[in-house]
mmCIF file of C-alpha atoms in Angstrom:
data_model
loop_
_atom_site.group_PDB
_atom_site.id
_atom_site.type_symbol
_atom_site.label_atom_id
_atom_site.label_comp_id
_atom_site.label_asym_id
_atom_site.label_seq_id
_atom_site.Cartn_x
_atom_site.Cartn_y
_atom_site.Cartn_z
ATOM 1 C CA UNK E 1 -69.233 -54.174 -22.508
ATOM 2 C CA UNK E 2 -67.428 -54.528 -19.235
ATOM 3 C CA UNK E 3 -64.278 -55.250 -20.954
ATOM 4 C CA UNK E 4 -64.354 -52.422 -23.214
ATOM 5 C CA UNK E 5 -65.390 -50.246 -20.353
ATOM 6 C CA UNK E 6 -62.273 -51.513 -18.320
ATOM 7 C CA UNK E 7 -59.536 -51.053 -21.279
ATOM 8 C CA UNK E 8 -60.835 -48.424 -22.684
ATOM 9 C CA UNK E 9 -58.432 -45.354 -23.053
ATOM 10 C CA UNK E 10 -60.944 -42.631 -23.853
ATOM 11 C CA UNK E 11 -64.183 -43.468 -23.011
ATOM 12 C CA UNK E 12 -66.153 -42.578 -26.454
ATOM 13 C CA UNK E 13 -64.192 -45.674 -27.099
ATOM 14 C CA UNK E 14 -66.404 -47.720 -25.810
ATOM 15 C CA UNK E 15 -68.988 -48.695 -28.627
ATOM 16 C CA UNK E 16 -66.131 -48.485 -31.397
ATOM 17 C CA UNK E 17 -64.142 -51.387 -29.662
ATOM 18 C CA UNK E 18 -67.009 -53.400 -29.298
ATOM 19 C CA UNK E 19 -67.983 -53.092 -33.011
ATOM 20 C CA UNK E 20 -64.564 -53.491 -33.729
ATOM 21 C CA UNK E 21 -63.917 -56.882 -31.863
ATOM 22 C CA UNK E 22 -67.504 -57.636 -33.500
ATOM 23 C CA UNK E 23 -65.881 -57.295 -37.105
ATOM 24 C CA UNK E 24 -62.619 -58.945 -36.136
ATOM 25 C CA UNK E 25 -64.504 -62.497 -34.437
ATOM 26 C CA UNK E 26 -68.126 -62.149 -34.792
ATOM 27 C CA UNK E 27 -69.322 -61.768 -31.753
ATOM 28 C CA UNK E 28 -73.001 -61.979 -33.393
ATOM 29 C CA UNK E 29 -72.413 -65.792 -34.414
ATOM 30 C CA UNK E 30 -72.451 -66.616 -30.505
ATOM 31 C CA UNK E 31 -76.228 -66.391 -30.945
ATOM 32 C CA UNK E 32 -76.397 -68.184 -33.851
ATOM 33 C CA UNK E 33 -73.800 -70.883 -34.395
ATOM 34 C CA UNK E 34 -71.747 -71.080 -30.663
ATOM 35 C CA UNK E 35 -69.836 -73.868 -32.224
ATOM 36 C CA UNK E 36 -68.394 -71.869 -34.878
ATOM 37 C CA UNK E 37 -67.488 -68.954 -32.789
ATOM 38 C CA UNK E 38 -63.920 -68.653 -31.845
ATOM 39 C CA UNK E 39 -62.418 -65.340 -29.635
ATOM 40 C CA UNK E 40 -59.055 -67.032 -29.778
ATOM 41 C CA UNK E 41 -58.866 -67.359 -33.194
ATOM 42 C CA UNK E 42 -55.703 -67.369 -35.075
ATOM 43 C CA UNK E 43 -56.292 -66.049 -38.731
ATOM 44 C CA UNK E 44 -54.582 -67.418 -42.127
ATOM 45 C CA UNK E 45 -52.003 -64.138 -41.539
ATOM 46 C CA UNK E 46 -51.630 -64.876 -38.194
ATOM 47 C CA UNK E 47 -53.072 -62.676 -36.396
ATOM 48 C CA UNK E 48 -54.139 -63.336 -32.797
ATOM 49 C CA UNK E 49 -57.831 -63.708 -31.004
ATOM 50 C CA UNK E 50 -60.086 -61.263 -30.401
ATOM 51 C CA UNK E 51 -58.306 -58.059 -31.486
ATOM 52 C CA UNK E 52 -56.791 -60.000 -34.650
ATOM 53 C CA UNK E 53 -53.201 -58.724 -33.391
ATOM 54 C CA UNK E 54 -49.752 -59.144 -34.630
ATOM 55 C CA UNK E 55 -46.775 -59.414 -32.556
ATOM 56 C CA UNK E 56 -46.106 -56.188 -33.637
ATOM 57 C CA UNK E 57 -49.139 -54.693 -32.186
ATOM 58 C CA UNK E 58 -47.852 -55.459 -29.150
ATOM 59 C CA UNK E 59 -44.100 -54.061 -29.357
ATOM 60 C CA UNK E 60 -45.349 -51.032 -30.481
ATOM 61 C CA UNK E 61 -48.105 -50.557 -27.838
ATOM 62 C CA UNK E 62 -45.580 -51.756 -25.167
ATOM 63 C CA UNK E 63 -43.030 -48.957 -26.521
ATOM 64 C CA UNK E 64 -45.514 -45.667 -26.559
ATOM 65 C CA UNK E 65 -47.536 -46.733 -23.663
ATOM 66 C CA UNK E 66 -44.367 -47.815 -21.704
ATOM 67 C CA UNK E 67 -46.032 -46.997 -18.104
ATOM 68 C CA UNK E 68 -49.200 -49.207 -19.369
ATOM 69 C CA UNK E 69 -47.534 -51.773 -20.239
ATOM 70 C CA UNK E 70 -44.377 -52.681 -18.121
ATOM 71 C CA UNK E 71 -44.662 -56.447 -18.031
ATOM 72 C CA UNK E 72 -43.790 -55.923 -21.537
ATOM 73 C CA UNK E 73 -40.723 -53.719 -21.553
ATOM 74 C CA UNK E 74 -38.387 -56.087 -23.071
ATOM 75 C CA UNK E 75 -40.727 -56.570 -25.981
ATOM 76 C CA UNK E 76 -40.832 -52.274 -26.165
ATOM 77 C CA UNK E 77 -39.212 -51.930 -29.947
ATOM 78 C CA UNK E 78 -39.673 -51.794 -33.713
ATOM 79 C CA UNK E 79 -40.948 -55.169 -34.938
ATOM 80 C CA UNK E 80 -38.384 -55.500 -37.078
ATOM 81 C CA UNK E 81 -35.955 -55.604 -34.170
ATOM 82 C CA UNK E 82 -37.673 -58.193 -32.537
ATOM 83 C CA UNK E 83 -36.162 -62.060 -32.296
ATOM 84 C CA UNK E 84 -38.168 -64.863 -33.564
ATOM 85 C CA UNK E 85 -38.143 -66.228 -30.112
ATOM 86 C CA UNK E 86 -39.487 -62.705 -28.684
ATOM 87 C CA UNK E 87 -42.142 -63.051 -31.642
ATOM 88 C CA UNK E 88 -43.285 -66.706 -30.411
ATOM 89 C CA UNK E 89 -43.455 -65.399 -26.906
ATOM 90 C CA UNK E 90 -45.490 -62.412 -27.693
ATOM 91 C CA UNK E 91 -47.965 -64.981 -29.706
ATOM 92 C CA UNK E 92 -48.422 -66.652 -26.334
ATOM 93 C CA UNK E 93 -48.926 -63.733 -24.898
ATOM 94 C CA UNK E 94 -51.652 -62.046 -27.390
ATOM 95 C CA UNK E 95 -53.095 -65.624 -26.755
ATOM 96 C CA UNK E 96 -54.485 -64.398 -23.130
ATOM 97 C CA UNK E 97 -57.852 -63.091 -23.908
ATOM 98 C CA UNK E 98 -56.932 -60.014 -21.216
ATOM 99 C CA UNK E 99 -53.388 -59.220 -23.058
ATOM 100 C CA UNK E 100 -55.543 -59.567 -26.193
ATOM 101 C CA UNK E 101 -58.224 -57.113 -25.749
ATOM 102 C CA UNK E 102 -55.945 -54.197 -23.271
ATOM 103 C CA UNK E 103 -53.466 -54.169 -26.467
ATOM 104 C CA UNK E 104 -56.470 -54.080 -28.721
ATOM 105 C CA UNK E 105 -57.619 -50.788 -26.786
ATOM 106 C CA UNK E 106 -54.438 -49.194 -26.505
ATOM 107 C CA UNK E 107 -53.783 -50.138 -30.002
ATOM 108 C CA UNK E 108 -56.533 -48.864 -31.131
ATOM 109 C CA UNK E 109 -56.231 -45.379 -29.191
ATOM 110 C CA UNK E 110 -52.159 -45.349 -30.483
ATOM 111 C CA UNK E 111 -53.715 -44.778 -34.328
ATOM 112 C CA UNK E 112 -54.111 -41.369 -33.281
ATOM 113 C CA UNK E 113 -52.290 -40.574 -30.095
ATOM 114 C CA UNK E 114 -48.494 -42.125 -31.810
ATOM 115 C CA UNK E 115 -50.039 -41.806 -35.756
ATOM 116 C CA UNK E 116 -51.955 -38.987 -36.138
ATOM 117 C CA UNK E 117 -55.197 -40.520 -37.587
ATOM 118 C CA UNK E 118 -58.044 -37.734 -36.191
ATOM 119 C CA UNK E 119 -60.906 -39.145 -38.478
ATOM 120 C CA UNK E 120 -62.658 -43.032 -37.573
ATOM 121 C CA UNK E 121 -62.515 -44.011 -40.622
ATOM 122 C CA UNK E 122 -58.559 -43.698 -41.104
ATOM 123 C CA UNK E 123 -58.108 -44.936 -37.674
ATOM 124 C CA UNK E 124 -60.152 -48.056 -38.560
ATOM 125 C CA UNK E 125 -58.190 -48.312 -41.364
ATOM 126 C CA UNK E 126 -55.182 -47.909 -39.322
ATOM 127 C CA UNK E 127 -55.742 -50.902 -37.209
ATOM 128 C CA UNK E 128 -57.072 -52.895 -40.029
ATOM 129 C CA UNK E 129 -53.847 -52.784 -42.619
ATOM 130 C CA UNK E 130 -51.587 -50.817 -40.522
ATOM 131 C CA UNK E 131 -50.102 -47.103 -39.860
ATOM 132 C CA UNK E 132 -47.760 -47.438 -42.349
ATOM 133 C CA UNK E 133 -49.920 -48.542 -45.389
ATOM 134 C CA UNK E 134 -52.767 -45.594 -44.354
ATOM 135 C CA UNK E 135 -50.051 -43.238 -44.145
ATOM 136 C CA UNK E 136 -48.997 -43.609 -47.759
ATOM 137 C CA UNK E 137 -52.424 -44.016 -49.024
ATOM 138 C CA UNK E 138 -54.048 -40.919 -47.327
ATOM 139 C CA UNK E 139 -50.918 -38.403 -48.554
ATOM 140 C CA UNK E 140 -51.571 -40.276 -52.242
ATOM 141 C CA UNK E 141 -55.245 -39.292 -52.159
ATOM 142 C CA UNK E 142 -54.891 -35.981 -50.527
ATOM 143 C CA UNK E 143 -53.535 -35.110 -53.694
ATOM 144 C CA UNK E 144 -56.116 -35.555 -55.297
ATOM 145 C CA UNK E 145 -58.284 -33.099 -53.405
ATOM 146 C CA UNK E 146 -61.094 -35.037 -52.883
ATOM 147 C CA UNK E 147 -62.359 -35.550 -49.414
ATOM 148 C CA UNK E 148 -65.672 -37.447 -49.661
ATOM 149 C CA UNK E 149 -65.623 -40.847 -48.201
ATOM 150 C CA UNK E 150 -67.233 -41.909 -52.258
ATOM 151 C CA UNK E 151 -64.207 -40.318 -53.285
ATOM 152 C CA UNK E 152 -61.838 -42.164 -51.259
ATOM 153 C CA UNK E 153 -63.387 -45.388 -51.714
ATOM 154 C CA UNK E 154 -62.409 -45.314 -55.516
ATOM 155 C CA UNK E 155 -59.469 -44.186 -54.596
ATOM 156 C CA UNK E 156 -58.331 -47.484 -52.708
ATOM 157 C CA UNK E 157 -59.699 -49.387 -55.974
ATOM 158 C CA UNK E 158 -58.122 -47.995 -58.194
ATOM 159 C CA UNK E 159 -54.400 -48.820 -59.940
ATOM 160 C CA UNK E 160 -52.971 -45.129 -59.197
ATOM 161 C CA UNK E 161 -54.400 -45.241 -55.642
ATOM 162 C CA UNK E 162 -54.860 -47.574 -53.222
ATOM 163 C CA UNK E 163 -54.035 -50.600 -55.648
ATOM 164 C CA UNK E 164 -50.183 -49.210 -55.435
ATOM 165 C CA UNK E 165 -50.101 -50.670 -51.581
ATOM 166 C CA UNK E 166 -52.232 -53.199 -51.531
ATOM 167 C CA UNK E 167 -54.119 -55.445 -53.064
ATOM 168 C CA UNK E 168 -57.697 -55.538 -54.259
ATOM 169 C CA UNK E 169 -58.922 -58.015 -51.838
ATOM 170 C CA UNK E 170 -57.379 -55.619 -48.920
ATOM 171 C CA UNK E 171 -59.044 -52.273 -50.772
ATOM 172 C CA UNK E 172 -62.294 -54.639 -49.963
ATOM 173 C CA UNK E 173 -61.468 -55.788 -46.933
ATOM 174 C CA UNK E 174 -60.733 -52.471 -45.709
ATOM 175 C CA UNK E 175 -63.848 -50.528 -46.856
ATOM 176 C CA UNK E 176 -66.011 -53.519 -46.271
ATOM 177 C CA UNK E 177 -64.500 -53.121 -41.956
ATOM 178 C CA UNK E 178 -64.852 -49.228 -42.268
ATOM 179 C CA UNK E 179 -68.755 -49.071 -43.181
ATOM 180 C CA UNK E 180 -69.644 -52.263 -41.297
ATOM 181 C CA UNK E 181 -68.301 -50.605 -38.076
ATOM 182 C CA UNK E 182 -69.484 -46.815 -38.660
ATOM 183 C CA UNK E 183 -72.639 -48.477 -39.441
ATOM 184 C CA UNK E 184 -72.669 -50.747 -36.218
ATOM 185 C CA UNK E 185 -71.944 -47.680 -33.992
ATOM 186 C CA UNK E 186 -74.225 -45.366 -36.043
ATOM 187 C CA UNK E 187 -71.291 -42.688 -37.485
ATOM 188 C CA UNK E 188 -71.933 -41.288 -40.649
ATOM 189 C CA UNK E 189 -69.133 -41.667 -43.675
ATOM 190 C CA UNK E 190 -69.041 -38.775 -45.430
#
C-alpha cells in the first residue's frame, strides 16, 4: 500500500496498482506458499519483477515523463532505437524493485495520459499486451458497434477480431487479467 501510495500518479490509482502487481506476481501466494513467491521474477517473455516490464516500458516512460524520470534520459526513445547494450542495462535497472514499481505506476498512468485509453478495461489491456496491439483491436471492434464488455470479449476470440493480433492464449490471458483485476478492485465490466 505504501508503495502504491508513494508512486502513484493519480491517486484513484491506488487500489488498481495493487491489484495489478497482484495479477502480475501474486502477491496472495506470500500467505500461502512464501517459497514460491517471487517479486523479482523474470517471466518466459522476459519481462521484469513486479510490474512484469519490458525494456521498453521503461524508454517510453523515461521519454513522456522526461522530468520524472531524468536518471533515465539516455534511455528516453522508441524501443526500437534502443542498443542491445542499453536493453541489458535497462534489465538491470527494471531489476531494482523501486525502478520496477515507479515505472509500473507511470506506465500504467501513460495508457491514457500518452495513449488515450479513458476506460480500465482498455488501459489494463494496454499494459497487459501493449498500446499498440489495443489500438488496432479497439478501432477493429468499434466497427462493429458493439460496446458491451460480452461483446468485446468475443470479439478478442474470434478469427476476424482479436485473433488477427494475437493469439488465442493472449485473447485469454488478456480477459482472464481484465476481470480478475475489475473484480479485485470491485469495478463493474459492462
Amino acid at each position: 500500500y505504501e508503495v502504491a501510495e508513494k508512486y502513484s500518479v493519480k491517486f484513484e490509482d491506488m487500489p488498481i496498482l495493487i491489484a495489478l502487481w497482484e495479477q502480475e506476481i501474486k502477491w496472495s501466494l506470500w500467505d500461502e506458499k512464501p517459497e514460491e513467491w517471487n517479486p523479482d521474477i523474470i517471466n518466459e517473455n522476459g519481462l521484469i519483477g513486479i510490474g512484469q516490464l519490458s525494456p521498453g516500458a521503461l524508454a517510453d516512460v523515461a521519454l513522456y515523463y522526461s522530468n520524472e524520470f531524468p536518471e533515465y534520459r539516455q534511455y528516453a526513445k522508441s524501443v526500437d532505437k534502443l542498443t542491445k547494450s542499453e536493453k541489458n542495462e535497462i534489465k538491470e535497472e527494471l531489476k531494482n524493485r523501486e525502478v520496477n514499481v515507479k515505472v509500473s505506476a507511470y506506465y500504467f498512468r501513460m495508457v491514457e495520459d500518452k495513449y488515450g485509453f479513458k476506460k480500465l478495461e482498455n488501459q489494463l489491456m494496454a499494459y497487459n499486451a501493449g498500446p499498440t496491439v489495443t489500438t488496432n483491436i479497439l478501432n477493429e471492434f468499434e466497427k462493429t458497434g458493439k460496446t458491451s464488455w460480452g461483446d468485446y470479449k468475443e470479439f478478442l476470440r474470434s478469427k476476424e477480431g482479436g485473433l488477427k493480433f494475437i493469439s488465442s492464449d493472449k485473447a485469454e490471458e488478456i480477459i482472464d487479467y481484465v476481470e480478475t483485476i475489475c473484480t479485485n478492485i470491485g469495478y463493474a465490466l459492462v
